[in-house]
């Protein structure tokens, strides 16, 4: 049985200003002028200037000099300076007194971001602690002040809870500051607050499919990531500052933010017409609240991503943003691995889904995710209000048009660069705004078109508006297009018709081949707000794309063949099949998925001599050239033809101007005969062209940067001309099975990535320059790696997996000082691994799975940065060297399927190592250990000595009989298919650990014992489900267990069909058979007065989001309920003491009970249980709440009683009380069932019980 809580649906209407009409009365104009004088100034105002004047630096660095000044901090400071980020770092010679210096206080207050580098000795410095206090005060006082904690060699929880070295330091401080207890208290509070913020840890957890990897970053990588994060935050500050200057945005933002409450997961929907400012409002909220979330993701233009079939990429971005893993790959959209779900449910995240047009888009992006952590916020913008209801938004806001005063302000800012319009300007405003009707986009662009013009021109232009119908905004915006120079117009139209949403570098490359000074022209379009850049993609507002395409359409409304650009499939079909092409056409982009097929004549392109852009995509098997193709235009700059059906390009085609050739999945055997002039060619892609036999002479392609021939199975040889391209960076010949030899790439000094994986007939190791960083040779026939490999000083990745002929490695492998990842998996003849004669700092990932190694080198301890070691299915491996256990950085050790390995030695070594080694760390960092398919009978008791072990995998350990006491740090245990396992009683101690974190969030413990047939007792976690346990009579341990899970977000006590546990169990809350979790929860809340402040805060947070459900056999509402009624509705009078105290802890809770009648032998799939509450105040005001739960189950053998408590109700009541001071005295409840496959169940009785903590 599962429970899925559904959020409330609250429709919020935000009141807009009164729309006063304009008249010609001068007094009215004076009134308007006085109002506009009071409006906030633009970003270029003196207020903005004062802010910049106060700013002394971008970043302030707080650190313990003795720990990190000469190492990590110095690298971080240099990299920040290299990026032109003004950074304050205190001088080593700065004299230190009892108090923090004035210069440091000024630097903190004048910075935008503070980076706090927590190290082991940080808390021992009073200066450092004073800095943290000042930094956190700045964060509290400033709206957009970022604090970035960096946990360098310390556990974040040690900082948060002042444990370890931080505890030692505070012990001294408390001794030295007996006279000033408040100072020490302020230090502790500041440290806790700072450590609670999202920051950077030197260790990180990565997720990919079902694999969890724990890794530790080298300083260089950590510095790089922190600097990128700071750049993003500085950009966020700039973005936020820019948004503040938008007319009306701050008022609307504050209105919406005021409705947010600290508590559970909130979904906000914003809807309205195109161009009304939905996205800008979402951005404003996003940047306003950004600093309060652990992770965030802004997913722009969802609708367009779906139309271009790139929604999966957007989903990947969303998950990688939230889980902080760029390589995350979850292939099935609606199936999210359980560990990822658990991770997401604990994260407080901020996500914006912009421009969602259909429910299916939201389900695709959000599918498979039950919920995020408490306090998370999801924002969806759309033009269709219905989509928000379908998506389950619980707060819906209609983006309002600008009111008259705001419209005047926006227009005057853009038309006159002033907030103080004179009389004639107000007259112009009236005329324009009656047309624009409050649409910010239309107002902004038309106002800009009048800027700098004289009065006569402005009045004349505005008068012309009378001739244009009010909804015809396109003609209005056309005037901005007419102000562009000819080249800018062409680039604008190309982007509108072909390249919206494409990579900026790609578009710039094509445009530079078509037009002079294209780069600067694109910048001009950005400056004029006609296009914008988002995540390095060129974007354009829908209205502007419509403008551009309309301009092209009206070049020749009835004759598409005489237009400059074609993109509509039906029109392209007509032009090409009728051979109507003309010299006017400069670009064709055809989505062939919109057509069944396209059969072309040989002369289809003969007349299009000025065609520069030709793209057929989604066209594999859909384009036919049954009679061949006589020609292609020589003016082509970009040729993309997926699935090109011929064996070669036309012999008359001379691609002298071609910049990019993309013919993936084509039938080409050879591109052309002889030599061509290819001086402009930069990219060539024939991926998966399975018939390709040879590559033409590319010696003239001196500017070639990327070559991709991946999957060209019949390609036999490579031209020698590939040896010398000066700018070539990427060469991909993966899975070219017929290639037997390669030319030397030694002189290709720009080449950094060489992909040869799957070249199964390639026997020789390639000759490459020392600049290569990635070498992919997996699945080749290489028998040996030459000793010259040690010269590849920049090599970071070497992939030799599946090289089944490889027997040995050169002895100089240790000289690859830059190597980070080395994959030798499934090299089934590899018998030895060379001694590591020197320290290799950067190697972090080593995979030796599937080899026939008999032993590892004793010098493996020189891999001091190793984090992942995989030795799966190494059947000849008998033991591991003792030196392996001293690896300080090792996080993940996998020994799955190495059946002859005596893994007991691993644990014996811990307990029985020599006295002289007792001080050495012994796998002290290990977080994941995989011993699956081993021959273990009993796991040694010394396993509990792994201090950080979080995951233990014991799958298919068929001989394993029992589990010893496990490390308290363990959160995941997988013992699937351990068929001999009998005793797991020791895991009970894991439940004695704290099951919640300091912030009140859950610490999840996952246990898997599937197919463990000899296990005699069930293991219980956060949910108790005794489905069909007909012999259950007593549950005496619930009270004790409740004390441990009091902070769980949801709690289920589900005793379906447990007939021995009869309804007497719920008749009274004091009944010992089933002590009600509701009463114990209230008792726990009542006890908060005796708890320390930090625990009080956790109790508050936890109770607001609590969901408790109980289900037992029965047909009557429990006697102890205050209010009962037959049927599915009940009205109650709320007691006067309901609002008697302003403290939320005294608010009562609603416990609802419904008796559900099931037909005989009911076997439905389940139903959704929904409760609706209608509140009415003394003065007639109303407020509606609703709560839903989904139940899935098998058969029901009798009627059952459901009892539900939902903490969301408490939060809603608190919010209502705080926001409008209304006192509600009547509550009406209605309960109903929405079955999934029938309508046979019904609510027989219902009841309400009020719980008061005091």
PDB file of C-alpha atoms in Angstrom, residues 319-438:
ATOM      1  CA  UNK A 319      18.252  16.599 -13.228  1.00  0.00           C
ATOM      2  CA  UNK A 320      21.937  17.495 -13.566  1.00  0.00           C
ATOM      3  CA  UNK A 321      21.259  20.978 -12.136  1.00  0.00           C
ATOM      4  CA  UNK A 322      19.390  19.592  -9.164  1.00  0.00           C
ATOM      5  CA  UNK A 323      21.715  16.627  -8.513  1.00  0.00           C
ATOM      6  CA  UNK A 324      24.887  18.568  -9.458  1.00  0.00           C
ATOM      7  CA  UNK A 325      26.027  15.922 -11.905  1.00  0.00           C
ATOM      8  CA  UNK A 326      26.659  16.932 -15.533  1.00  0.00           C
ATOM      9  CA  UNK A 327      27.041  13.285 -16.594  1.00  0.00           C
ATOM     10  CA  UNK A 328      23.746  12.084 -15.176  1.00  0.00           C
ATOM     11  CA  UNK A 329      21.927   9.820 -17.612  1.00  0.00           C
ATOM     12  CA  UNK A 330      18.435   8.492 -16.838  1.00  0.00           C
ATOM     13  CA  UNK A 331      17.209   6.949 -20.050  1.00  0.00           C
ATOM     14  CA  UNK A 332      13.538   6.266 -19.199  1.00  0.00           C
ATOM     15  CA  UNK A 333      11.652   9.529 -18.591  1.00  0.00           C
ATOM     16  CA  UNK A 334       9.030   8.261 -16.155  1.00  0.00           C
ATOM     17  CA  UNK A 335      11.242   5.875 -14.188  1.00  0.00           C
ATOM     18  CA  UNK A 336      13.560   7.467 -11.647  1.00  0.00           C
ATOM     19  CA  UNK A 337      15.823   5.183  -9.585  1.00  0.00           C
ATOM     20  CA  UNK A 338      14.766   5.012  -5.960  1.00  0.00           C
ATOM     21  CA  UNK A 339      18.013   6.451  -4.643  1.00  0.00           C
ATOM     22  CA  UNK A 340      17.588   9.480  -6.917  1.00  0.00           C
ATOM     23  CA  UNK A 341      14.007   9.899  -5.675  1.00  0.00           C
ATOM     24  CA  UNK A 342      15.251   9.776  -2.113  1.00  0.00           C
ATOM     25  CA  UNK A 343      17.919  12.337  -2.913  1.00  0.00           C
ATOM     26  CA  UNK A 344      15.386  14.668  -4.525  1.00  0.00           C
ATOM     27  CA  UNK A 345      12.932  14.287  -1.658  1.00  0.00           C
ATOM     28  CA  UNK A 346      15.579  15.622   0.729  1.00  0.00           C
ATOM     29  CA  UNK A 347      16.653  18.573  -1.381  1.00  0.00           C
ATOM     30  CA  UNK A 348      15.173  22.024  -1.005  1.00  0.00           C
ATOM     31  CA  UNK A 349      15.117  23.118  -4.624  1.00  0.00           C
ATOM     32  CA  UNK A 350      13.883  25.946  -6.819  1.00  0.00           C
ATOM     33  CA  UNK A 351      12.760  25.015 -10.340  1.00  0.00           C
ATOM     34  CA  UNK A 352      11.138  27.117 -13.065  1.00  0.00           C
ATOM     35  CA  UNK A 353       9.409  25.465 -16.024  1.00  0.00           C
ATOM     36  CA  UNK A 354       8.975  28.301 -18.492  1.00  0.00           C
ATOM     37  CA  UNK A 355       6.364  28.322 -21.279  1.00  0.00           C
ATOM     38  CA  UNK A 356       4.700  24.958 -20.730  1.00  0.00           C
ATOM     39  CA  UNK A 357       1.938  24.507 -23.288  1.00  0.00           C
ATOM     40  CA  UNK A 358       0.758  20.952 -22.528  1.00  0.00           C
ATOM     41  CA  UNK A 359       0.467  18.658 -19.528  1.00  0.00           C
ATOM     42  CA  UNK A 360       2.580  16.039 -21.330  1.00  0.00           C
ATOM     43  CA  UNK A 361       5.583  18.393 -21.282  1.00  0.00           C
ATOM     44  CA  UNK A 362       5.356  18.841 -17.528  1.00  0.00           C
ATOM     45  CA  UNK A 363       4.866  15.118 -16.990  1.00  0.00           C
ATOM     46  CA  UNK A 364       7.900  14.356 -19.166  1.00  0.00           C
ATOM     47  CA  UNK A 365      10.134  16.777 -17.266  1.00  0.00           C
ATOM     48  CA  UNK A 366       8.682  16.065 -13.833  1.00  0.00           C
ATOM     49  CA  UNK A 367       7.636  12.443 -14.400  1.00  0.00           C
ATOM     50  CA  UNK A 368       8.722   9.792 -11.947  1.00  0.00           C
ATOM     51  CA  UNK A 369       9.476  12.336  -9.197  1.00  0.00           C
ATOM     52  CA  UNK A 370       7.129  12.095  -6.222  1.00  0.00           C
ATOM     53  CA  UNK A 371       8.158  15.342  -4.622  1.00  0.00           C
ATOM     54  CA  UNK A 372      11.065  17.535  -3.602  1.00  0.00           C
ATOM     55  CA  UNK A 373      12.185  18.368  -0.085  1.00  0.00           C
ATOM     56  CA  UNK A 374      10.360  20.628   2.335  1.00  0.00           C
ATOM     57  CA  UNK A 375      10.353  24.275   1.396  1.00  0.00           C
ATOM     58  CA  UNK A 376      10.918  23.560  -2.311  1.00  0.00           C
ATOM     59  CA  UNK A 377       9.337  25.841  -4.912  1.00  0.00           C
ATOM     60  CA  UNK A 378       8.328  24.932  -8.466  1.00  0.00           C
ATOM     61  CA  UNK A 379       7.169  27.697 -10.810  1.00  0.00           C
ATOM     62  CA  UNK A 380       5.397  27.006 -14.108  1.00  0.00           C
ATOM     63  CA  UNK A 381       4.605  29.698 -16.692  1.00  0.00           C
ATOM     64  CA  UNK A 382       2.133  29.115 -19.482  1.00  0.00           C
ATOM     65  CA  UNK A 383      -0.323  30.819 -21.798  1.00  0.00           C
ATOM     66  CA  UNK A 384      -2.968  28.231 -20.935  1.00  0.00           C
ATOM     67  CA  UNK A 385      -4.493  28.403 -17.468  1.00  0.00           C
ATOM     68  CA  UNK A 386      -5.931  24.921 -17.828  1.00  0.00           C
ATOM     69  CA  UNK A 387      -2.437  23.473 -17.995  1.00  0.00           C
ATOM     70  CA  UNK A 388      -1.809  24.726 -14.456  1.00  0.00           C
ATOM     71  CA  UNK A 389      -4.842  22.875 -13.113  1.00  0.00           C
ATOM     72  CA  UNK A 390      -3.733  19.741 -14.943  1.00  0.00           C
ATOM     73  CA  UNK A 391      -0.232  20.075 -13.505  1.00  0.00           C
ATOM     74  CA  UNK A 392      -1.601  20.294  -9.958  1.00  0.00           C
ATOM     75  CA  UNK A 393      -0.454  23.838  -9.159  1.00  0.00           C
ATOM     76  CA  UNK A 394      -1.483  24.822  -5.651  1.00  0.00           C
ATOM     77  CA  UNK A 395      -1.047  28.557  -6.188  1.00  0.00           C
ATOM     78  CA  UNK A 396      -2.228  30.111  -9.467  1.00  0.00           C
ATOM     79  CA  UNK A 397      -1.550  33.694 -10.510  1.00  0.00           C
ATOM     80  CA  UNK A 398      -2.658  35.509 -13.627  1.00  0.00           C
ATOM     81  CA  UNK A 399       0.043  37.820 -14.948  1.00  0.00           C
ATOM     82  CA  UNK A 400      -1.716  41.158 -15.251  1.00  0.00           C
ATOM     83  CA  UNK A 401      -1.105  43.713 -17.961  1.00  0.00           C
ATOM     84  CA  UNK A 402       0.531  46.950 -16.892  1.00  0.00           C
ATOM     85  CA  UNK A 403      -1.848  49.496 -15.427  1.00  0.00           C
ATOM     86  CA  UNK A 404      -2.017  53.003 -16.873  1.00  0.00           C
ATOM     87  CA  UNK A 405       0.641  54.508 -14.619  1.00  0.00           C
ATOM     88  CA  UNK A 406       3.047  51.623 -15.170  1.00  0.00           C
ATOM     89  CA  UNK A 407       2.470  51.720 -18.917  1.00  0.00           C
ATOM     90  CA  UNK A 408       3.296  55.448 -18.982  1.00  0.00           C
ATOM     91  CA  UNK A 409       6.438  54.876 -16.977  1.00  0.00           C
ATOM     92  CA  UNK A 410       7.642  52.047 -19.218  1.00  0.00           C
ATOM     93  CA  UNK A 411       6.866  53.945 -22.405  1.00  0.00           C
ATOM     94  CA  UNK A 412       8.540  57.144 -21.185  1.00  0.00           C
ATOM     95  CA  UNK A 413      11.650  55.268 -20.079  1.00  0.00           C
ATOM     96  CA  UNK A 414      12.136  53.856 -23.559  1.00  0.00           C
ATOM     97  CA  UNK A 415      10.819  56.718 -25.676  1.00  0.00           C
ATOM     98  CA  UNK A 416      12.222  59.667 -23.714  1.00  0.00           C
ATOM     99  CA  UNK A 417      14.672  58.084 -21.204  1.00  0.00           C
ATOM    100  CA  UNK A 418      12.829  59.867 -18.443  1.00  0.00           C
ATOM    101  CA  UNK A 419      10.418  59.187 -15.592  1.00  0.00           C
ATOM    102  CA  UNK A 420       9.156  62.759 -15.705  1.00  0.00           C
ATOM    103  CA  UNK A 421       7.218  63.226 -18.968  1.00  0.00           C
ATOM    104  CA  UNK A 422       6.106  66.644 -20.085  1.00  0.00           C
ATOM    105  CA  UNK A 423       2.595  67.347 -21.271  1.00  0.00           C
ATOM    106  CA  UNK A 424       3.004  66.532 -24.963  1.00  0.00           C
ATOM    107  CA  UNK A 425       4.816  63.295 -24.086  1.00  0.00           C
ATOM    108  CA  UNK A 426       1.901  62.238 -21.903  1.00  0.00           C
ATOM    109  CA  UNK A 427      -0.341  62.903 -24.890  1.00  0.00           C
ATOM    110  CA  UNK A 428       1.794  60.606 -27.041  1.00  0.00           C
ATOM    111  CA  UNK A 429       1.697  58.031 -24.276  1.00  0.00           C
ATOM    112  CA  UNK A 430      -2.086  58.047 -24.213  1.00  0.00           C
ATOM    113  CA  UNK A 431      -2.260  57.347 -27.939  1.00  0.00           C
ATOM    114  CA  UNK A 432       0.344  54.588 -27.879  1.00  0.00           C
ATOM    115  CA  UNK A 433      -0.953  52.878 -24.754  1.00  0.00           C
ATOM    116  CA  UNK A 434      -4.512  52.660 -26.028  1.00  0.00           C
ATOM    117  CA  UNK A 435      -3.006  50.562 -28.798  1.00  0.00           C
ATOM    118  CA  UNK A 436      -0.508  48.503 -26.772  1.00  0.00           C
ATOM    119  CA  UNK A 437      -3.155  47.722 -24.129  1.00  0.00           C
ATOM    120  CA  UNK A 438      -0.689  47.160 -21.300  1.00  0.00           C
TER     121      UNK A 438
END
